[in-house]
Amino acid sequence: MRGVLRPLTRAVTYTRWLHLLAGAVIAFVCGAVYPGLDGDTAGHWLLVALVPVPLVLGAAVFPAMRPAEGHQARLLLLPGPHARGGGPEGRSAIVARPSASWRDRGRTALWMVLRLETGLLAAVLSLQLPALSLELLDAGLGRESDAASVLRVPGHHWGFALLAPLPVLALLYAMAGLGALTAGAARRLLGPSAAERVEELEELTERLLERDALARELHDSVGHALTVTVVQAGAARTAGSPEFTDRALTAIEETGREALEDLDRVLRVLRRPGREEAGRRPSLEDSGRLVEAARAAGAEVDLEVTGPVGRVPGPVSREGHRMLQEALTNALRHAGTVPVTVRARVAVGDGRVELDVRNPLAPEGHGPDTGGSGNGLRGVRERAALLGGRADAGRVAGAWRVHVELPLDPP
């Protein structure tokens, strides 16, 4: 019983009814001009249904008609976010974008003609079925009826009054069924085309890649800051030198401030997706700051830079800086009790950028994973792959080596 009455209790049934009636407005406006609205033959009403079709087809040529129809269909034909089956997921089945091809215009034209004719049918039923109910009620009460129904009730009998609610009930179910069919047609005719589906998938992929890149950048920046902070705090505690402690605290302050700036920039991007940040991001030209931070943490760093680093394209230079930062962080984090002596090389030439960072291995159980499966090293490989390059990490001649090659003209 609940399933039988459910179409009558859903709000979307009546919003669909309103959508159907709105589609018939153009038919009644044109019909009032020609051939008039006082005819009672089937041919007359057929003419009323056909006269506005050329106008509807002409309007569908304009790209803006598709989003106009799409917004109405989303609002009136589909359940709202509070209803079962509603929400953004269901509404994404109907797009609200301008027509980008003649195929889109053709689908929009077919939809608008279908909406015109189904709207006219809904309007006629909405007028005739209540009028029939009044005819039945008057016949049951023994009165002459002046209702505008085309169906006449023969004679007078009290039993006709019992049948009076049936046409109204039939109207409600007819509007529920006609509205459901119209919603299904809207999903097919106003839904995304194949090209739009591909575009949506590309946009989704871009968003996922952007979030993945932000996660890697946040990991590298905050991980580097925390590693430097922990190493310097431990060195200051064991050194017992006020001068060394002062230098360590200064380095901790500077590293923390840089990490907070990176964190703030990433959060701004997440709050306002799709908008580029105007702030400058560190590049390979800022490699000296990474070296100074590592030296302040107690490591001996020998950095060799060759080639025109300032001419490296922005994306390659920025990602190269993050990779160098991760390699130095990895050396500090996994050094154990071995004195950290890092040899880093940045070479630009022959159409590529080469990064090579080596540090001595710690005793067994204190060094980095020989498989290089940590999040940081995995992020280095992912960054290099996205730029069309490659990255390797592993044991080489008693040292841990991170080697990266990036093309100057990335894909």
Coordinates of C-alpha atoms in Angstrom, one line a residue:
M1 CA 0.0 0.0 0.0
R2 CA 2.9 2.3 0.8
G3 CA 4.4 1.7 -2.6
V4 CA 1.1 2.5 -4.3
L5 CA 0.8 5.8 -2.5
R6 CA 4.5 6.8 -2.7
P7 CA 4.3 8.7 -6.0
L8 CA 1.5 10.9 -4.6
T9 CA 3.6 11.8 -1.5
R10 CA 6.9 12.7 -3.2
A11 CA 7.6 16.4 -3.7
V12 CA 9.3 15.7 -6.9
T13 CA 6.0 14.5 -8.5
Y14 CA 4.6 18.0 -8.2
T15 CA 7.8 19.8 -9.2
R16 CA 7.8 17.6 -12.4
W17 CA 4.1 18.5 -12.9
L18 CA 5.1 22.2 -12.8
H19 CA 7.9 21.5 -15.2
L20 CA 5.5 19.9 -17.7
L21 CA 3.0 22.7 -17.5
A22 CA 5.8 25.3 -18.0
G23 CA 6.7 23.5 -21.2
A24 CA 3.2 24.1 -22.6
V25 CA 3.3 27.9 -22.2
I26 CA 4.8 28.5 -25.7
A27 CA 2.1 26.3 -27.2
F28 CA -0.8 28.2 -25.6
V29 CA 0.8 31.6 -26.5
C30 CA 1.2 30.6 -30.2
G31 CA -2.2 28.9 -30.2
A32 CA -3.8 32.1 -29.0
V33 CA -2.5 33.8 -32.1
Y34 CA -3.2 31.0 -34.5
P35 CA -5.4 28.9 -34.8
G36 CA -7.1 30.2 -31.6
L37 CA -7.9 28.2 -28.4
D38 CA -11.7 27.8 -28.8
G39 CA -11.6 24.8 -31.1
D40 CA -12.9 21.4 -29.9
T41 CA -11.7 19.1 -32.6
A42 CA -8.6 16.8 -32.6
G43 CA -7.3 18.5 -35.8
H44 CA -7.5 21.9 -34.2
W45 CA -5.4 20.9 -31.2
L46 CA -3.0 19.0 -33.4
L47 CA -2.4 22.4 -35.2
V48 CA -1.9 24.0 -31.8
A49 CA 0.8 21.4 -31.0
L50 CA 2.6 21.8 -34.4
V51 CA 2.6 25.6 -34.8
P52 CA 5.4 26.4 -32.1
V53 CA 7.7 23.5 -33.3
P54 CA 9.7 25.7 -35.8
L55 CA 10.2 28.3 -33.0
V56 CA 11.4 25.7 -30.6
L57 CA 13.8 24.2 -33.2
G58 CA 15.2 27.7 -34.0
A59 CA 15.8 28.4 -30.3
A60 CA 17.7 25.2 -29.8
V61 CA 20.3 26.3 -32.2
F62 CA 21.6 28.8 -29.7
P63 CA 24.2 27.2 -27.3
A64 CA 22.7 29.0 -24.3
M65 CA 19.5 27.1 -24.5
R66 CA 21.1 23.9 -23.3
P67 CA 22.2 25.3 -19.9
A68 CA 18.8 27.0 -19.5
E69 CA 17.0 23.7 -20.0
G70 CA 19.6 21.8 -18.0
H71 CA 19.2 24.0 -14.9
Q72 CA 15.4 23.8 -15.1
A73 CA 15.5 20.0 -15.4
R74 CA 18.0 19.7 -12.5
L75 CA 15.8 21.9 -10.3
L76 CA 12.4 20.5 -11.1
L77 CA 12.8 16.9 -12.5
L78 CA 15.2 15.4 -10.1
P79 CA 14.9 14.9 -6.3
G80 CA 16.5 17.5 -4.1
P81 CA 19.5 16.8 -1.9
H82 CA 17.3 16.0 1.1
A83 CA 15.4 13.3 -0.8
R84 CA 16.4 9.7 -1.5
G85 CA 18.3 9.5 -4.7
G86 CA 18.9 13.2 -4.8
G87 CA 22.0 15.3 -4.3
P88 CA 24.9 16.3 -6.6
E89 CA 25.6 12.7 -7.7
G90 CA 22.1 12.3 -9.3
R91 CA 22.0 15.8 -10.7
S92 CA 25.3 15.3 -12.5
A93 CA 23.4 13.1 -14.9
I94 CA 22.1 16.4 -16.5
V95 CA 24.7 18.9 -17.6
A96 CA 24.2 22.6 -17.7
R97 CA 26.8 23.6 -20.3
P98 CA 26.4 25.4 -23.6
S99 CA 26.1 23.3 -26.7
A100 CA 29.6 22.6 -28.0
S101 CA 28.6 20.8 -31.2
W102 CA 25.8 20.3 -33.6
R103 CA 25.1 17.0 -32.0
D104 CA 24.5 18.7 -28.7
R105 CA 22.2 21.2 -30.5
G106 CA 20.3 18.3 -32.1
R107 CA 19.8 16.6 -28.7
T108 CA 18.7 19.9 -27.2
A109 CA 16.2 20.5 -30.0
L110 CA 14.8 17.0 -29.6
W111 CA 14.4 17.6 -25.9
M112 CA 12.7 20.9 -26.3
V113 CA 10.2 19.5 -28.8
L114 CA 9.5 16.5 -26.5
R115 CA 9.0 18.9 -23.6
L116 CA 6.6 21.0 -25.7
E117 CA 4.4 18.1 -26.6
T118 CA 4.4 16.3 -23.3
G119 CA 3.7 19.7 -21.6
L120 CA 0.8 20.3 -23.9
L121 CA -0.5 16.8 -23.1
A122 CA -0.1 17.4 -19.3
A123 CA -1.9 20.7 -19.6
V124 CA -4.9 19.2 -21.5
L125 CA -5.1 16.4 -18.9
S126 CA -4.9 18.9 -16.1
L127 CA -7.9 20.7 -17.5
Q128 CA -10.0 17.9 -18.7
L129 CA -9.8 15.3 -15.9
P130 CA -10.8 17.8 -13.1
A131 CA -13.6 19.0 -15.4
L132 CA -14.7 15.3 -15.7
S133 CA -14.8 15.0 -11.9
L134 CA -17.1 18.0 -11.8
E135 CA -19.3 16.4 -14.5
L136 CA -19.6 13.2 -12.4
L137 CA -20.3 15.1 -9.2
D138 CA -23.1 17.2 -10.9
A139 CA -24.6 14.1 -12.5
G140 CA -24.6 12.4 -9.1
L141 CA -26.4 15.3 -7.5
G142 CA -28.9 15.6 -10.3
R143 CA -27.7 19.0 -11.6
E144 CA -26.9 20.3 -15.0
S145 CA -23.1 20.8 -15.3
D146 CA -21.3 23.7 -17.0
A147 CA -17.8 22.1 -16.7
A148 CA -15.6 22.3 -19.7
S149 CA -15.1 18.5 -20.1
V150 CA -15.2 17.0 -23.5
L151 CA -16.6 13.8 -22.0
R152 CA -20.3 14.1 -21.2
V153 CA -21.9 12.0 -18.5
P154 CA -25.1 10.4 -19.7
G155 CA -28.1 11.0 -17.4
H156 CA -28.2 11.5 -13.6
H157 CA -27.6 8.9 -10.9
W158 CA -26.2 9.1 -7.4
G159 CA -23.6 6.5 -8.2
F160 CA -21.8 9.0 -10.5
A161 CA -20.9 11.0 -7.4
L162 CA -18.9 8.1 -6.0
L163 CA -16.8 8.0 -9.2
A164 CA -16.0 11.7 -9.0
P165 CA -12.6 11.3 -7.2
L166 CA -11.3 8.8 -9.8
P167 CA -10.4 11.3 -12.6
V168 CA -8.4 13.4 -10.1
L169 CA -6.7 10.4 -8.8
A170 CA -5.9 9.3 -12.4
L171 CA -4.6 12.7 -13.1
L172 CA -2.1 12.5 -10.2
Y173 CA -0.8 9.1 -11.2
A174 CA -0.7 10.2 -14.9
M175 CA 1.5 13.2 -13.9
A176 CA 3.7 11.1 -11.7
G177 CA 4.3 8.6 -14.6
L178 CA 4.7 11.3 -17.2
G179 CA 7.1 13.2 -15.0
A180 CA 9.2 10.1 -14.4
L181 CA 9.4 9.5 -18.2
T182 CA 10.3 13.1 -18.8
A183 CA 13.1 12.9 -16.2
G184 CA 14.5 9.8 -17.9
A185 CA 14.4 11.5 -21.3
A186 CA 16.2 14.5 -19.7
R187 CA 19.0 12.3 -18.5
R188 CA 19.5 10.9 -22.1
L189 CA 19.0 14.1 -24.1
L190 CA 20.5 16.6 -21.6
G191 CA 23.1 14.3 -20.2
P192 CA 26.8 14.6 -21.0
S193 CA 28.1 13.7 -24.4
A194 CA 31.0 11.4 -25.0
A195 CA 33.4 14.3 -25.3
E196 CA 32.1 15.9 -22.1
R197 CA 32.5 12.6 -20.2
V198 CA 36.1 12.5 -21.3
E199 CA 36.6 16.1 -20.3
E200 CA 35.1 15.4 -16.9
L201 CA 37.4 12.4 -16.4
E202 CA 40.4 14.6 -17.4
E203 CA 39.3 17.3 -14.9
L204 CA 38.9 14.7 -12.2
T205 CA 42.3 13.3 -13.0
E206 CA 43.8 16.8 -12.8
R207 CA 42.3 17.4 -9.4
L208 CA 43.5 14.1 -8.1
L209 CA 47.0 14.7 -9.4
E210 CA 47.0 18.2 -7.9
R211 CA 46.0 16.9 -4.5
D212 CA 48.6 14.2 -4.8
A213 CA 51.3 16.8 -5.6
L214 CA 50.2 18.9 -2.7
A215 CA 50.4 15.9 -0.4
R216 CA 53.9 15.2 -1.6
E217 CA 55.0 18.8 -1.2
L218 CA 53.6 19.0 2.3
H219 CA 55.3 15.7 3.2
D220 CA 58.6 16.9 1.9
S221 CA 58.4 20.4 3.5
V222 CA 57.1 19.4 6.9
G223 CA 59.2 16.2 7.0
H224 CA 62.3 18.2 6.3
A225 CA 61.5 20.8 9.0
L226 CA 60.7 18.2 11.6
T227 CA 63.9 16.2 10.8
V228 CA 66.1 19.2 11.0
T229 CA 64.4 20.3 14.2
V230 CA 64.8 16.9 15.9
V231 CA 68.5 16.5 14.8
Q232 CA 69.4 20.0 15.9
A233 CA 67.6 19.8 19.2
G234 CA 69.4 16.5 20.0
A235 CA 72.8 17.9 18.9
A236 CA 72.2 21.0 21.1
R237 CA 71.4 18.9 24.1
T238 CA 74.5 16.8 23.8
A239 CA 76.9 19.5 22.8
G240 CA 76.6 21.4 26.1
S241 CA 77.7 24.6 24.3
P242 CA 75.6 27.8 24.6
E243 CA 77.0 29.1 21.3
F244 CA 76.1 25.9 19.5
T245 CA 72.6 25.8 21.2
D246 CA 72.0 29.4 20.0
R247 CA 72.9 28.5 16.4
A248 CA 70.7 25.4 16.6
L249 CA 67.7 27.4 17.9
T250 CA 68.2 30.0 15.1
A251 CA 68.2 27.2 12.5
I252 CA 65.1 25.6 14.1
E253 CA 63.3 28.9 14.0
E254 CA 64.2 29.6 10.3
T255 CA 63.3 26.0 9.2
G256 CA 60.0 26.1 11.1
R257 CA 59.1 29.5 9.6
E258 CA 59.7 28.2 6.1
A259 CA 57.6 25.1 6.8
L260 CA 54.8 27.2 8.1
E261 CA 54.9 29.3 4.9
D262 CA 54.7 26.2 2.8
L263 CA 51.8 24.8 5.0
D264 CA 49.9 28.1 4.7
R265 CA 50.3 28.1 0.9
V266 CA 49.1 24.5 0.5
L267 CA 46.1 25.2 2.7
R268 CA 45.2 28.3 0.6
V269 CA 45.3 26.1 -2.5
L270 CA 43.0 23.5 -0.9
R271 CA 40.6 26.2 0.3
R272 CA 40.5 27.9 -3.1
P273 CA 41.0 25.1 -5.7
G274 CA 41.8 26.1 -9.3
R275 CA 43.5 29.4 -8.3
E276 CA 47.2 29.7 -8.7
E277 CA 49.1 31.1 -5.7
A278 CA 51.1 34.3 -6.4
G279 CA 53.7 33.6 -3.8
R280 CA 57.2 32.4 -5.0
R281 CA 58.0 28.8 -4.5
P282 CA 61.6 27.7 -3.8
S283 CA 63.6 26.4 -6.8
L284 CA 67.1 25.0 -7.4
E285 CA 68.5 28.5 -7.1
D286 CA 67.7 28.2 -3.4
S287 CA 69.7 25.0 -2.9
G288 CA 72.2 27.0 -0.7
R289 CA 69.5 27.4 1.9
L290 CA 68.9 23.6 2.1
V291 CA 72.7 23.1 2.5
E292 CA 73.0 25.7 5.3
A293 CA 70.1 24.1 7.1
A294 CA 71.7 20.7 6.9
R295 CA 75.1 22.1 8.0
A296 CA 73.4 23.7 11.0
A297 CA 72.0 20.3 11.9
G298 CA 75.6 19.0 12.2
A299 CA 76.1 17.5 8.8
E300 CA 79.0 18.1 6.5
V301 CA 77.5 19.0 3.1
D302 CA 79.6 19.4 0.0
L303 CA 77.4 20.9 -2.8
E304 CA 78.6 21.1 -6.4
V305 CA 76.5 23.2 -8.8
T306 CA 77.4 23.2 -12.5
G307 CA 75.6 24.7 -15.5
P308 CA 73.0 27.5 -15.8
V309 CA 70.7 26.6 -12.9
G310 CA 68.8 29.9 -13.3
R311 CA 67.7 28.9 -16.8
V312 CA 66.0 25.7 -15.7
P313 CA 62.2 25.9 -16.4
G314 CA 60.1 26.8 -13.4
P315 CA 58.3 23.4 -12.9
V316 CA 61.5 21.4 -13.3
S317 CA 63.5 23.8 -11.0
R318 CA 60.8 23.7 -8.2
E319 CA 60.4 19.9 -8.3
G320 CA 64.2 19.5 -8.4
H321 CA 64.4 21.6 -5.2
R322 CA 61.9 19.4 -3.5
M323 CA 63.8 16.2 -4.6
L324 CA 67.1 17.7 -3.3
Q325 CA 65.4 18.6 0.0
E326 CA 64.0 15.1 0.4
A327 CA 67.4 13.5 -0.3
L328 CA 69.1 15.7 2.3
T329 CA 66.3 15.0 4.8
N330 CA 66.6 11.3 4.1
A331 CA 70.4 11.5 4.9
L332 CA 69.8 13.3 8.2
R333 CA 66.9 11.1 9.3
H334 CA 68.7 7.7 8.7
A335 CA 72.3 8.6 9.5
G336 CA 72.2 7.0 13.0
T337 CA 75.5 7.3 14.8
V338 CA 77.6 7.7 11.6
P339 CA 78.9 11.2 11.1
V340 CA 76.9 12.7 8.2
T341 CA 79.0 13.7 5.3
V342 CA 76.8 14.4 2.3
R343 CA 78.0 15.0 -1.2
A344 CA 75.5 16.6 -3.5
R345 CA 75.8 17.5 -7.1
V346 CA 73.4 19.6 -9.3
A347 CA 74.4 19.6 -13.0
V348 CA 72.5 21.3 -15.8
G349 CA 73.4 20.5 -19.4
D350 CA 72.7 18.3 -22.4
G351 CA 69.0 19.0 -22.1
R352 CA 68.6 17.6 -18.6
V353 CA 69.1 18.3 -14.9
E354 CA 71.0 15.8 -12.9
L355 CA 70.8 15.5 -9.1
D356 CA 73.1 13.2 -7.2
V357 CA 73.2 12.9 -3.4
R358 CA 75.3 10.5 -1.5
N359 CA 75.8 9.9 2.3
P360 CA 77.6 7.1 4.2
L361 CA 75.4 4.1 5.3
A362 CA 74.5 3.7 9.0
P363 CA 75.1 0.4 10.8
E364 CA 72.7 -2.4 10.1
G365 CA 69.3 -1.6 11.4
H366 CA 69.8 2.1 11.5
G367 CA 70.0 3.0 7.8
P368 CA 67.4 3.6 5.2
D369 CA 65.4 0.8 3.6
T370 CA 67.5 -0.7 0.9
G371 CA 64.4 -0.9 -1.2
G372 CA 63.8 2.8 -1.0
S373 CA 60.1 2.2 -0.2
G374 CA 59.6 5.2 2.1
N375 CA 57.0 7.9 1.3
G376 CA 59.7 10.4 0.7
L377 CA 61.7 8.4 -1.8
R378 CA 58.5 7.2 -3.4
G379 CA 57.4 10.8 -3.8
V380 CA 60.8 11.6 -5.5
R381 CA 60.2 8.8 -8.0
E382 CA 56.6 10.0 -8.7
R383 CA 57.8 13.6 -9.2
A384 CA 60.5 12.5 -11.6
A385 CA 58.0 10.3 -13.5
L386 CA 55.5 13.2 -13.9
L387 CA 58.3 15.3 -15.4
G388 CA 59.3 12.6 -17.8
G389 CA 62.5 11.7 -15.9
R390 CA 63.6 9.0 -13.6
A391 CA 64.9 8.6 -10.1
D392 CA 66.8 5.8 -8.4
A393 CA 67.8 5.2 -4.7
G394 CA 69.9 2.5 -3.3
R395 CA 73.3 1.3 -2.0
V396 CA 76.3 2.2 -4.1
A397 CA 79.9 1.6 -3.0
G398 CA 79.2 1.7 0.7
A399 CA 77.0 4.8 0.5
W400 CA 73.3 5.6 0.1
R401 CA 72.7 7.3 -3.2
V402 CA 69.7 9.2 -4.6
H403 CA 70.1 9.9 -8.3
V404 CA 67.6 11.9 -10.4
E405 CA 67.6 12.9 -14.0
L406 CA 65.0 15.4 -15.3
P407 CA 64.5 16.7 -18.9
L408 CA 64.7 20.4 -19.3
D409 CA 61.7 20.2 -21.7
P410 CA 59.2 18.1 -19.6
P411 CA 56.1 16.6 -21.3

